[in-house]
CSV table of C-alpha atoms in Angstrom, one decimal:
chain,number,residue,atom,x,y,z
A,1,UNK,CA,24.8,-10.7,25.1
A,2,UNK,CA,23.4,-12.7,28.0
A,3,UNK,CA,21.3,-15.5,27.4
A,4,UNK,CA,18.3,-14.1,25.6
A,5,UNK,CA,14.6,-15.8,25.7
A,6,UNK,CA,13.5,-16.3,22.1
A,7,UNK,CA,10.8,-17.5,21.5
A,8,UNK,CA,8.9,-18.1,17.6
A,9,UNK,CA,5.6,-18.6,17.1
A,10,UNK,CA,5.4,-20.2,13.7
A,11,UNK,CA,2.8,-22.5,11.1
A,12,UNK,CA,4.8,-25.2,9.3
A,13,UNK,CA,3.5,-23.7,5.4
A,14,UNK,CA,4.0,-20.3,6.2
A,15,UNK,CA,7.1,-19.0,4.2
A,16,UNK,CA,7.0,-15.6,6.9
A,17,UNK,CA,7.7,-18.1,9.6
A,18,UNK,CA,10.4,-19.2,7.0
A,19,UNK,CA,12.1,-16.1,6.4
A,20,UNK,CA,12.7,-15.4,10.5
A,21,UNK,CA,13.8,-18.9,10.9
A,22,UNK,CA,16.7,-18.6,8.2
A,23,UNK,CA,17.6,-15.1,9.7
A,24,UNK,CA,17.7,-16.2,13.3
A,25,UNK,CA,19.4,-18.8,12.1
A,26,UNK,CA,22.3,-16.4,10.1
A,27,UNK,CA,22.5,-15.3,13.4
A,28,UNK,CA,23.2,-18.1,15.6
A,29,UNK,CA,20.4,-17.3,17.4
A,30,UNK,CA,18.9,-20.2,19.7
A,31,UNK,CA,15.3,-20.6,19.8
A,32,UNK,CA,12.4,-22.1,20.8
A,33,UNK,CA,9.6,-22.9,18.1
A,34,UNK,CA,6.0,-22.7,19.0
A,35,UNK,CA,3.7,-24.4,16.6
A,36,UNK,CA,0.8,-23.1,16.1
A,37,UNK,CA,-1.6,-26.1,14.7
A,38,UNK,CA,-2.2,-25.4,11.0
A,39,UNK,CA,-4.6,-22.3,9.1
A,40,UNK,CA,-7.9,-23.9,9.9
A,41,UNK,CA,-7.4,-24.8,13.5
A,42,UNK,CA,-8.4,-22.5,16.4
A,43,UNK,CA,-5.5,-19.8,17.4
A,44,UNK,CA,-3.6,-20.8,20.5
A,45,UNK,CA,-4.2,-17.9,23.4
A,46,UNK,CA,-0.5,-17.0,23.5
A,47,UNK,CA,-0.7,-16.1,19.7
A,48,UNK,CA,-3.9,-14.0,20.3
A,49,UNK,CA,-2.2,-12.1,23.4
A,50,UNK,CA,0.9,-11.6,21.2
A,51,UNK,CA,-0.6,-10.2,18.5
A,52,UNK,CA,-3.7,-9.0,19.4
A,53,UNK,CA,-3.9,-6.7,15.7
A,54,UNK,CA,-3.7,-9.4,13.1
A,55,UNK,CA,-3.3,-12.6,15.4
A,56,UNK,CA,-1.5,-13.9,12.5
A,57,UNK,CA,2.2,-15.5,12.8
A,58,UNK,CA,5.5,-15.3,12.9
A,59,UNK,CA,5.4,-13.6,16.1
A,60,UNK,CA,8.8,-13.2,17.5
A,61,UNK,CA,9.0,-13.0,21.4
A,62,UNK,CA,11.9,-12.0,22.9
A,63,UNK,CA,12.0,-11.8,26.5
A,64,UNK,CA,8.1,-12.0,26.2
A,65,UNK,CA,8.3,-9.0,24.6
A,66,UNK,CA,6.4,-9.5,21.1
A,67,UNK,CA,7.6,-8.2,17.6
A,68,UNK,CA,5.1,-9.0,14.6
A,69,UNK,CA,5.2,-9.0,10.9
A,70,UNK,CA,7.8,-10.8,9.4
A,71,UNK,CA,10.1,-8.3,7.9
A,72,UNK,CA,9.5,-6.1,10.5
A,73,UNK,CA,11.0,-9.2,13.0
A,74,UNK,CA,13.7,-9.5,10.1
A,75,UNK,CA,14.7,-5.4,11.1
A,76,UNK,CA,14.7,-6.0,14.9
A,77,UNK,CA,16.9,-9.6,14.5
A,78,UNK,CA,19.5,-7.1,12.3
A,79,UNK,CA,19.4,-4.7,14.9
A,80,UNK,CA,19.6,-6.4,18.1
A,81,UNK,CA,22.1,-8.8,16.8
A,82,UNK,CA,24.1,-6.7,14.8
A,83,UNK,CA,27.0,-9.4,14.2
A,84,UNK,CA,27.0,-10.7,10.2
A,85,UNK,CA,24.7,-7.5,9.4
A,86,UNK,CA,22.0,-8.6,7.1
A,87,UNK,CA,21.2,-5.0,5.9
A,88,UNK,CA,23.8,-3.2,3.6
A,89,UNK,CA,25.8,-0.6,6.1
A,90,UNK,CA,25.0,2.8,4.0
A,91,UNK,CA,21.9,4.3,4.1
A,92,UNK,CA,21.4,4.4,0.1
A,93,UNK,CA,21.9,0.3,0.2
A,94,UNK,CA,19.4,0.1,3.1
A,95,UNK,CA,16.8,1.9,0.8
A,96,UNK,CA,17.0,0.3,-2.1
A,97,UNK,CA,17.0,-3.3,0.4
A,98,UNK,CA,13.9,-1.8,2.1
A,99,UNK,CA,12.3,-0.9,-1.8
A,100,UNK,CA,12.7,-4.2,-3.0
A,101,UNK,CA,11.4,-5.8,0.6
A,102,UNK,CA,8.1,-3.8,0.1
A,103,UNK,CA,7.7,-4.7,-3.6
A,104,UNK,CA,8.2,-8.3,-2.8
A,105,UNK,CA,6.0,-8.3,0.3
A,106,UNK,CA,3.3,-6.8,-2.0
A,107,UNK,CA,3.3,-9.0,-4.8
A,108,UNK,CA,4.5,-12.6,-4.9
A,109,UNK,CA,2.6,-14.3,-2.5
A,110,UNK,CA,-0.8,-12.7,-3.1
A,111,UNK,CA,0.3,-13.0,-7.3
A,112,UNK,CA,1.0,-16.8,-6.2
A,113,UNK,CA,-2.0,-17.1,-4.9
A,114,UNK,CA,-4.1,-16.4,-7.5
A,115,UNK,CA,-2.1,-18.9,-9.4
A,116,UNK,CA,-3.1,-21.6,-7.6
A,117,UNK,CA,-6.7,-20.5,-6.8
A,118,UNK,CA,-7.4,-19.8,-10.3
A,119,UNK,CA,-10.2,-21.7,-12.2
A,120,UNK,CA,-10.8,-21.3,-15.6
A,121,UNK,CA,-7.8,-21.1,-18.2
A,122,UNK,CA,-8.3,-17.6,-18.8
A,123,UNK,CA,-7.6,-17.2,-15.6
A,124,UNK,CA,-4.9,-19.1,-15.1
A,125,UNK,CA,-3.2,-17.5,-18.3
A,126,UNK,CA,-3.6,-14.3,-16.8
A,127,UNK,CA,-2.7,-15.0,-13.2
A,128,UNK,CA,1.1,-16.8,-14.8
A,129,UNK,CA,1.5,-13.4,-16.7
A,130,UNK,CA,1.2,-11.5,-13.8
A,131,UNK,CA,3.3,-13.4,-11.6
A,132,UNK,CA,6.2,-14.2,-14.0
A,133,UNK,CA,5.9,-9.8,-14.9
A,134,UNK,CA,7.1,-9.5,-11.1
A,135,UNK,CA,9.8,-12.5,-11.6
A,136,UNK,CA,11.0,-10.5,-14.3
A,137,UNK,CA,11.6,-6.9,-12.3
A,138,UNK,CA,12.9,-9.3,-9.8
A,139,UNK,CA,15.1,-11.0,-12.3
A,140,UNK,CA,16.3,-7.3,-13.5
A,141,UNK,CA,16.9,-6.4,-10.3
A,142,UNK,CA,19.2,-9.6,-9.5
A,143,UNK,CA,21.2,-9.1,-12.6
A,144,UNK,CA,24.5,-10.4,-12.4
A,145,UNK,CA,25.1,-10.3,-8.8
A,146,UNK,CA,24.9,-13.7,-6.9
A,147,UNK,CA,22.4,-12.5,-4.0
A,148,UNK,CA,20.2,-9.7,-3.9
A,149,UNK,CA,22.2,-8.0,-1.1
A,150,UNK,CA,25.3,-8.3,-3.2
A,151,UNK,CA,28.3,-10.5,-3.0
A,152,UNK,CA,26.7,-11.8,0.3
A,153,UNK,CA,23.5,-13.4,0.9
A,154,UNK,CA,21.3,-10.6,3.3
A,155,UNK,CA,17.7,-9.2,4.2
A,156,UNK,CA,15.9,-9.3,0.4
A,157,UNK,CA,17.3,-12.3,-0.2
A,158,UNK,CA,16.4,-13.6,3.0
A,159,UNK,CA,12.6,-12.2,2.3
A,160,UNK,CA,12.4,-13.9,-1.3
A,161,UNK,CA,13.7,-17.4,-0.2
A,162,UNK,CA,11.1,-18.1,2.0
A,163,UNK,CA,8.4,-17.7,-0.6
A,164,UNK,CA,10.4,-20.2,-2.9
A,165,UNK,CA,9.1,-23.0,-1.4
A,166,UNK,CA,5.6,-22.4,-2.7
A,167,UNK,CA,7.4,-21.7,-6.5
A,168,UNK,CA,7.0,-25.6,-7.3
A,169,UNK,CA,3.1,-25.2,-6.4
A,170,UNK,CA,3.1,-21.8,-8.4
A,171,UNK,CA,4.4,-23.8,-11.1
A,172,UNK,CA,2.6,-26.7,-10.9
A,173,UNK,CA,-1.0,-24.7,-11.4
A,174,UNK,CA,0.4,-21.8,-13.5
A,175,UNK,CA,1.9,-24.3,-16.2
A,176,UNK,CA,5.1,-22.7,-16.3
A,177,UNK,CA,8.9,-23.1,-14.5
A,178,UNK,CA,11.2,-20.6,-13.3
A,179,UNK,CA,14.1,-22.2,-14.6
A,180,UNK,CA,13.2,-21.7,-18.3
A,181,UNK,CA,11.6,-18.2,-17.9
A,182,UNK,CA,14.6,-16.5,-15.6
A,183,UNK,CA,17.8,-19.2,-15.3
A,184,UNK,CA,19.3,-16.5,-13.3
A,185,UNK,CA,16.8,-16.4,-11.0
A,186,UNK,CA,16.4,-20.0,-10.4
A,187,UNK,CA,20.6,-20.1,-10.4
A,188,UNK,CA,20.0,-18.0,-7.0
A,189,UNK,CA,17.1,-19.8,-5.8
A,190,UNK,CA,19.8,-23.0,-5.9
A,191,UNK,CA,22.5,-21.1,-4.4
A,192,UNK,CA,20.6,-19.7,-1.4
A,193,UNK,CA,19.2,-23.5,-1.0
A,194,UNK,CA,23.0,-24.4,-0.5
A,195,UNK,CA,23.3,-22.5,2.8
A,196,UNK,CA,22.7,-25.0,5.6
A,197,UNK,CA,20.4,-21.7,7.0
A,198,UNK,CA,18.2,-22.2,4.2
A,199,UNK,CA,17.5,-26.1,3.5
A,200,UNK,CA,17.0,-26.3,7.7
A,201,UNK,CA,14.7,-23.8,8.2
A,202,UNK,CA,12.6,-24.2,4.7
A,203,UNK,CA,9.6,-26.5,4.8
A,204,UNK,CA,9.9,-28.9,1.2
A,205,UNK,CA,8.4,-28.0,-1.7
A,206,UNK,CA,7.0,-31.1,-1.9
A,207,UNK,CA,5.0,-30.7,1.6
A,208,UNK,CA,3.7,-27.5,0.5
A,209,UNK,CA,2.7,-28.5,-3.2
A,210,UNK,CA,0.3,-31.4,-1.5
A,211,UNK,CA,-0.6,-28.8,0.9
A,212,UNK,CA,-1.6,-26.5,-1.5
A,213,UNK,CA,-3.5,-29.5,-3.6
A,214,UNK,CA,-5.4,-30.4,-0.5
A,215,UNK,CA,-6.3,-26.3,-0.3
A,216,UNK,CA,-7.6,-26.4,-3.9
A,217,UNK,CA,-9.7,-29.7,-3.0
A,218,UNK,CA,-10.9,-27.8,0.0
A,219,UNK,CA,-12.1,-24.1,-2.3
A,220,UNK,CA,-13.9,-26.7,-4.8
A,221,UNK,CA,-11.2,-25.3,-7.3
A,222,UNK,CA,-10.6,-29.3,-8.5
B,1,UNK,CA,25.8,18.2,5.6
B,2,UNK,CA,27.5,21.0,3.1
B,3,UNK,CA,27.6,20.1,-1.0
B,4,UNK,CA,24.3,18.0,-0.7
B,5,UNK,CA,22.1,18.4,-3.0
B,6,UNK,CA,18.5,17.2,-1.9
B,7,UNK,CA,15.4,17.0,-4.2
B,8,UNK,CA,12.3,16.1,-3.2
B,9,UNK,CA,9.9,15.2,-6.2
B,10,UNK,CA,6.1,15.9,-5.2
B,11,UNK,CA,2.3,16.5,-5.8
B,12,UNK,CA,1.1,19.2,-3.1
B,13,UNK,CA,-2.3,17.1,-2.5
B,14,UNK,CA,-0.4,13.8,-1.7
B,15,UNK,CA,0.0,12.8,2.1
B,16,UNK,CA,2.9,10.7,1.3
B,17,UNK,CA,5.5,13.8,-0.2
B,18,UNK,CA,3.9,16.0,2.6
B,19,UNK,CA,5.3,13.3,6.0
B,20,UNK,CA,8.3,13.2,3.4
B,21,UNK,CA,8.5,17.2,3.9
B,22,UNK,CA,7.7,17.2,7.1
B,23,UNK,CA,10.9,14.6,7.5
B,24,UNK,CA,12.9,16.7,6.0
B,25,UNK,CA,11.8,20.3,7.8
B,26,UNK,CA,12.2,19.1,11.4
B,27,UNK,CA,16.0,17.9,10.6
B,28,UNK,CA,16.2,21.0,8.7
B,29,UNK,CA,17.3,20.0,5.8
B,30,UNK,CA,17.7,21.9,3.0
B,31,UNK,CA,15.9,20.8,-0.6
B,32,UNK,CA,14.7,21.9,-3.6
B,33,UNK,CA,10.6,21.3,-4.1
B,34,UNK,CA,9.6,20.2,-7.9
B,35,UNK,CA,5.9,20.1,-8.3
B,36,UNK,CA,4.4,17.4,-10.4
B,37,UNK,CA,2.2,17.5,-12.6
B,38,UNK,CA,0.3,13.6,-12.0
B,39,UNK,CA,-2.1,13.7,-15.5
B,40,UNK,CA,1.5,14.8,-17.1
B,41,UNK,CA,4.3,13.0,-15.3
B,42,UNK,CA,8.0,14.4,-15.9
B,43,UNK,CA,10.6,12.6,-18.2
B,44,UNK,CA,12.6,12.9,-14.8
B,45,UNK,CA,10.2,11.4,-12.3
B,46,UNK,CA,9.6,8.4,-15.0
B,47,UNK,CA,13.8,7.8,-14.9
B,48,UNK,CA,14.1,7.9,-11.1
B,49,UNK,CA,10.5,5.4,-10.4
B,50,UNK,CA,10.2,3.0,-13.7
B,51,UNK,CA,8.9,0.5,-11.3
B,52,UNK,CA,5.6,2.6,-9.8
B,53,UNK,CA,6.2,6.2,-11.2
B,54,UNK,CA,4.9,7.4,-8.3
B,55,UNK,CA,6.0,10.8,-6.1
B,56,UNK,CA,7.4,11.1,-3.5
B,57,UNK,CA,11.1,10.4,-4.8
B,58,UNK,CA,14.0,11.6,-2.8
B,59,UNK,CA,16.9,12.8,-5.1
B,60,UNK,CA,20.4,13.1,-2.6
B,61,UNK,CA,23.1,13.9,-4.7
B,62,UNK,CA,21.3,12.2,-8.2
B,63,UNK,CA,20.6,8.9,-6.3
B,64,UNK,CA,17.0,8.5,-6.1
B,65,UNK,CA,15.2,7.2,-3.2
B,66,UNK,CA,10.9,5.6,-3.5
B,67,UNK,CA,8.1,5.1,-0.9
B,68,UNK,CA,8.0,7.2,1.5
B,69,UNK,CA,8.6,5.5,4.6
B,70,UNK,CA,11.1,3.9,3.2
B,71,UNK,CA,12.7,8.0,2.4
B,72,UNK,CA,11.9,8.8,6.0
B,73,UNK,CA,14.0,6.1,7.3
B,74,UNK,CA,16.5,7.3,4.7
B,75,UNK,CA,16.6,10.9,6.2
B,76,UNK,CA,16.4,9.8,9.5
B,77,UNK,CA,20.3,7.8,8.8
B,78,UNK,CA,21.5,10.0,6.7
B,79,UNK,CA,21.4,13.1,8.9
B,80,UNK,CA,21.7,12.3,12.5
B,81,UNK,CA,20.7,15.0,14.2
B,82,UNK,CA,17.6,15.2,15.7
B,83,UNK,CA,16.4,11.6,15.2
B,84,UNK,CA,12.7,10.9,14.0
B,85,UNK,CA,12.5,6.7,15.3
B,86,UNK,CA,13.9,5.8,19.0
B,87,UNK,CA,16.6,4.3,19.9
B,88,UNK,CA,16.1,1.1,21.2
B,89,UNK,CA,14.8,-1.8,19.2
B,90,UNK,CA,11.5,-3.1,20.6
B,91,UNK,CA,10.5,0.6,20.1
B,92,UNK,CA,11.8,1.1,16.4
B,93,UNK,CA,10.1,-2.2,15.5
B,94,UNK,CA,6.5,-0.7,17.2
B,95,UNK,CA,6.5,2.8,15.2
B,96,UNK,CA,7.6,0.7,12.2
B,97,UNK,CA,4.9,-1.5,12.8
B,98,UNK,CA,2.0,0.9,13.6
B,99,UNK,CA,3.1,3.1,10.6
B,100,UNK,CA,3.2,-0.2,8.3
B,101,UNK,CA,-0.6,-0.7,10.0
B,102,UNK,CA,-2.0,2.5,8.9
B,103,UNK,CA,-0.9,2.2,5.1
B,104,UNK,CA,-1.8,-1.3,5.1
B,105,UNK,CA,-4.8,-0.8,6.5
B,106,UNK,CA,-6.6,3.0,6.1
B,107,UNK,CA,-5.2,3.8,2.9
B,108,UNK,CA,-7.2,1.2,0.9
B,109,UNK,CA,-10.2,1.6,2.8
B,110,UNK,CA,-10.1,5.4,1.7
B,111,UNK,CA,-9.3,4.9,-1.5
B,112,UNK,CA,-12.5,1.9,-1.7
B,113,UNK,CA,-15.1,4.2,0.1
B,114,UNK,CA,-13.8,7.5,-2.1
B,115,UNK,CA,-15.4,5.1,-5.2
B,116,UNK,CA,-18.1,3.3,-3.4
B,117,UNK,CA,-21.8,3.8,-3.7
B,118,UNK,CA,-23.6,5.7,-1.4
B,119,UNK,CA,-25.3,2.1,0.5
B,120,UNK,CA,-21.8,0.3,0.3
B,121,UNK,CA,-19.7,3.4,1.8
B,122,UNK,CA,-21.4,3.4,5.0
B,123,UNK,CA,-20.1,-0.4,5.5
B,124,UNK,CA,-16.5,1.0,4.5
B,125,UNK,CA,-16.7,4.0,7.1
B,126,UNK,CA,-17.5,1.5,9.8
B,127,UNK,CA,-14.5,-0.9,8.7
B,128,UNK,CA,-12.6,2.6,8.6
B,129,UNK,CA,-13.4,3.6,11.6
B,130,UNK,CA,-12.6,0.1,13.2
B,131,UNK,CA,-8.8,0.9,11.8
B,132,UNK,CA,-8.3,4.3,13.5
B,133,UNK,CA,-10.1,2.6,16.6
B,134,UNK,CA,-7.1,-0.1,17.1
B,135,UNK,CA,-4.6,2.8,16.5
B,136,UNK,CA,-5.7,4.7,19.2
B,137,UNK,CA,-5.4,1.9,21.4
B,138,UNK,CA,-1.5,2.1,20.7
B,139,UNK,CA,-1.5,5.7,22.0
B,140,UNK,CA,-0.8,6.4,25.4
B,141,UNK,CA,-2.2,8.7,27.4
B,142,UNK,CA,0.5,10.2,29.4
B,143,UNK,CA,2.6,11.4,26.1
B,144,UNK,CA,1.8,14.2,23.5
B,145,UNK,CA,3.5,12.8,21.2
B,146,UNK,CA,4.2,9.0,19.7
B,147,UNK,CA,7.6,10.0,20.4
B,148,UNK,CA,6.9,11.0,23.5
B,149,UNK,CA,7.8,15.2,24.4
B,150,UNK,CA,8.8,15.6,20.7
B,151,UNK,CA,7.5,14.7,17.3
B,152,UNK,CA,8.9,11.6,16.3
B,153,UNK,CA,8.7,9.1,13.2
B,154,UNK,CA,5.1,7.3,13.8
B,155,UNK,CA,3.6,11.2,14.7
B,156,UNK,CA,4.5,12.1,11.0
B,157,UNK,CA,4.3,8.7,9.1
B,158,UNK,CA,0.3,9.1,10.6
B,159,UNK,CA,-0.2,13.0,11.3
B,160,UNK,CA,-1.7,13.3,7.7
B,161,UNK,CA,-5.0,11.2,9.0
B,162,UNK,CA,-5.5,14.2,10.8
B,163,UNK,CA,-6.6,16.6,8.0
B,164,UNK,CA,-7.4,13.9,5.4
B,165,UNK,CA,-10.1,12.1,7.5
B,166,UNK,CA,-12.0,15.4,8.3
B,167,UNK,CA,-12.1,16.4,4.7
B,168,UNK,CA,-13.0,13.2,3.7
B,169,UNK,CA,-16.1,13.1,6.4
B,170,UNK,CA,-17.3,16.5,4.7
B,171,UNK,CA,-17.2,15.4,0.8
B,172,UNK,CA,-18.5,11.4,1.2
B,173,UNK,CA,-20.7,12.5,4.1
B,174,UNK,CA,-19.8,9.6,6.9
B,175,UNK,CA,-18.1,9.7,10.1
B,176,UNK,CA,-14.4,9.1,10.4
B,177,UNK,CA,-12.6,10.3,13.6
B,178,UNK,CA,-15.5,10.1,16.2
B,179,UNK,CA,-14.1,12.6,18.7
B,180,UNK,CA,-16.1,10.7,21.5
B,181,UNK,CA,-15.3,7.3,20.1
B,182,UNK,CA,-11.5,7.9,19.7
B,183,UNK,CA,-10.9,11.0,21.6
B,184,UNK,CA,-7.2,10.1,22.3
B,185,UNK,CA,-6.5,10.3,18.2
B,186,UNK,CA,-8.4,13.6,18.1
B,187,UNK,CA,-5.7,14.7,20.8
B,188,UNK,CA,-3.1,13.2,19.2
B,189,UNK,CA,-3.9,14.5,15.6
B,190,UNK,CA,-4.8,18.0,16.8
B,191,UNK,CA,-1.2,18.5,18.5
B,192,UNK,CA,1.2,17.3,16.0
B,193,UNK,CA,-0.6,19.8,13.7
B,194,UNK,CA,-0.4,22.6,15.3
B,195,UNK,CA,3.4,21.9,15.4
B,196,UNK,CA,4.7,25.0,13.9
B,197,UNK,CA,7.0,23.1,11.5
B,198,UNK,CA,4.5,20.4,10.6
B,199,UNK,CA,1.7,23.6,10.4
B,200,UNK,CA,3.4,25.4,8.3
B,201,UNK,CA,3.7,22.5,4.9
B,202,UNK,CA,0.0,21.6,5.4
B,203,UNK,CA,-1.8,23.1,1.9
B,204,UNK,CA,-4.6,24.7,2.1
B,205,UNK,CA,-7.4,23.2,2.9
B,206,UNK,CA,-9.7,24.5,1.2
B,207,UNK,CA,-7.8,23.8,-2.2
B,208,UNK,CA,-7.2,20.1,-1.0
B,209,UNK,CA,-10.6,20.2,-0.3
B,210,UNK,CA,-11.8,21.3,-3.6
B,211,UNK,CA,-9.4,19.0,-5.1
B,212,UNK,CA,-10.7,16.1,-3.6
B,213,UNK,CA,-14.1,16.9,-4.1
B,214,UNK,CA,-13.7,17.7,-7.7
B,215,UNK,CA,-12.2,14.0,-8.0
B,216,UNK,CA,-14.8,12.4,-6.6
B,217,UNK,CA,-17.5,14.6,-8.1
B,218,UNK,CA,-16.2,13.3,-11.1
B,219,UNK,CA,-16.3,9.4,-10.1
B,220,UNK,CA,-20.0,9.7,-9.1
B,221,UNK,CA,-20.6,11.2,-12.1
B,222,UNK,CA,-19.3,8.3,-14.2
B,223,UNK,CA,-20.9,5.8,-12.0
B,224,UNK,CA,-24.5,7.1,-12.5
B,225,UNK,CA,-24.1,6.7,-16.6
């Protein structure tokens, strides 16, 4: 391919901006990252103009042209650079990736977040029983396979990781740890976190976690 | 492809089996249509979708496929011919992302105003109607179609607006698909159904319409207790 304009417009805590960073990065696609401030400062133009819809990142721009939503950018990247497919190749593999990709997008980070926004203890009992319910069908559907996407580390793996940086937060809140509830799970979340793709393009859990402390202060929740 | 054996588990008031359908008609595949009963779900349909239990499920030779975009995508790699999304990229990821838009978007709005009360379900409509407003901004004048001269996957994974909002406007009483505010969508909507093979799988509409209204008869009912 000749040399391709990419461009990614990205928020340091976002674990979608994650996700297209580790997959460009399986890749070997060169970049250029646009940071946009942080979630409480005004949108930058080019962001607005790129995504008009949600105005939301990741936003993907390649040649200027704009792809948005982040596994919807994680489709394009497999099928523009097909190289070290990140997709299964048969159509049945693709569906169940795609089944689990929607399940994930629905749940974890909007179950996360009422983790950490909860107030009361009833609240926070019930918020860490919902969460760990979709670490468990996540868990299952792991089972004795090292990655999601098989013997090789792909698209729903690539999808989860990025929302494993704001675990330790989860954790921290929701009075509970991954390890002891799913050690299979948290086995994977340490051998993704091996791959040089993965520890580059993920912000630390330790940023977020403060991050996420200085959010509660913010909502009045502490 | 000979030997297959397709299976398409369905409820015949649910938009998301009928684009499934639809799918599978215009690449003329052959299936075999089992009817659920939703108060009543089957020992099968509860083996194939643990997770949601939910139709539509594709069954291709016993292997069960959930979501139905997710199916449509399935159909459109499994049989070649005639191919639902375009070819190149940039365009893939639009439908995809316009078809993503709608579910995300209308669907909960619909299913909020269908058990609103009569002073919040104005405010819904309007949000509503907002939604279908920014999709017909992605429609271009100069093509029939999404997919341009023929059907392709972002006319069906949206078509069903087309006869839900209508009935919808007649049972809650608001104002969905303004033909003056959105006329390109009325367009749109009014062509892909008269499609012959998209035609002919719609239900009647006056048993969908009864259906619905029965449903939300019912709701009103409890809410008023």
């Amino acid at each position: 391919m000749g040399k391709d304009d990419v461009k990614l417009l990205s928020m340091w805590a976002s674990p979608f901006c994650m996700r297209v960073k580790v997959a460009l990065a399986e890749k070997d696609v060169a970049y250029e990252e646009i940071l946009e401030s942080d979630l409480m400062g005004a949108k930058t133009e080019l962001l607005i103009k790129s995504n008009p819809v949600h105005k939301q990142v990741p936003v993907l721009l390649h040649d200027d042209k704009p792809v948005v939503e982040s596994t919807n950018i994680l489709t394009y990247i497999d099928e523009v650079w097909p190289a070290k497919p990140l997709l299964p190749a048969c159509a049945y593999g693709k569906s169940r990736a795609r089944f689990w990709a929607d399940y994930i997008d629905r749940k974890v980070f909007p179950a996360g977040r009422n983790v950490w926004t909860a107030k009361e203890d009833d609240q926070v009992e019930s918020a860490r029983k919902e969460f760990l319910d979709i670490l468990m069908y996540l868990d299952g559907t792991l089972g004795e396979q090292d990655y999601f996407n098989g013997d090789t580390f792909g698209f729903v793996d690539i999808l989860l990781i990025g929302l494993t940086s704001w675990f330790p937060a989860f954790e921290k809140y929701g009075g509970f740890k991954v390890e002891d509830e799913y050690p299979k799970l948290a086995a994977w979340i340490t051998r993704s976190y091996a791959r040089e793709t993965v520890s580059e393009s993920l912000t630390s859990p330790e940023k977020i976690t403060n991050f996420v402390g200085m959010m509660r202060q913010m909502y009045g929740i502490e | 492809m000979a030997g297959d054996k397709v299976k398409l588990l369905g409820f015949w008031g649910s938009p998301f089996a009928l684009r499934v359908e639809w799918a599978l008609r215009l690449k003329g595949v052959e299936y075999e249509y089992v009817e659920e009963d939703l108060s009543n779900k089957s020992p099968m349909l509860l083996q194939y979708n643990p997770l949601y239990k939910k139709v539509p499920v594709l069954v291709h030779n016993g292997k069960p496929i959930m979501e139905s975009l997710v199916i449509i995508e399935y159909i459109d790699e499994t049989w070649k011919n005639r191919p639902l999304l375009p070819i190149d990229p940039f365009e893939r990821a639009t439908s995809r992302f316009w078809a993503k838009f709608v579910d995300d978007k209308f669907v909960p709005l619909i299913i909020k105003m269908s058990s609103s009360t009569r002073e919040q379900k104005d405010k819904v409509a309007e949000e509503a109607r907002e939604v279908l407003k920014t999709l017909e901004s992605s429609l271009n004048q100069n093509k029939p179609f999404y997919g341009g001269k023929i059907l392709g996957f972002m006319d069906i994974a949206v078509a069903w607006i087309g006869i839900w909002a209508p009935m919808l406007e007649k049972i809650i009483d608001i104002k969905l698909l303004d033909e003056e505010y959105m006329p390109l969508l009325n367009t749109w909507f009014r062509d892909v159904l008269e499609v012959l093979v998209i035609k002919e799988c719609i239900p009647p509409l006056d048993k969908l319409l009864a259906h619905y209204k029965d449903y939300y008869d019912r709701f009103m009912a409890t809410k008023s207790n």
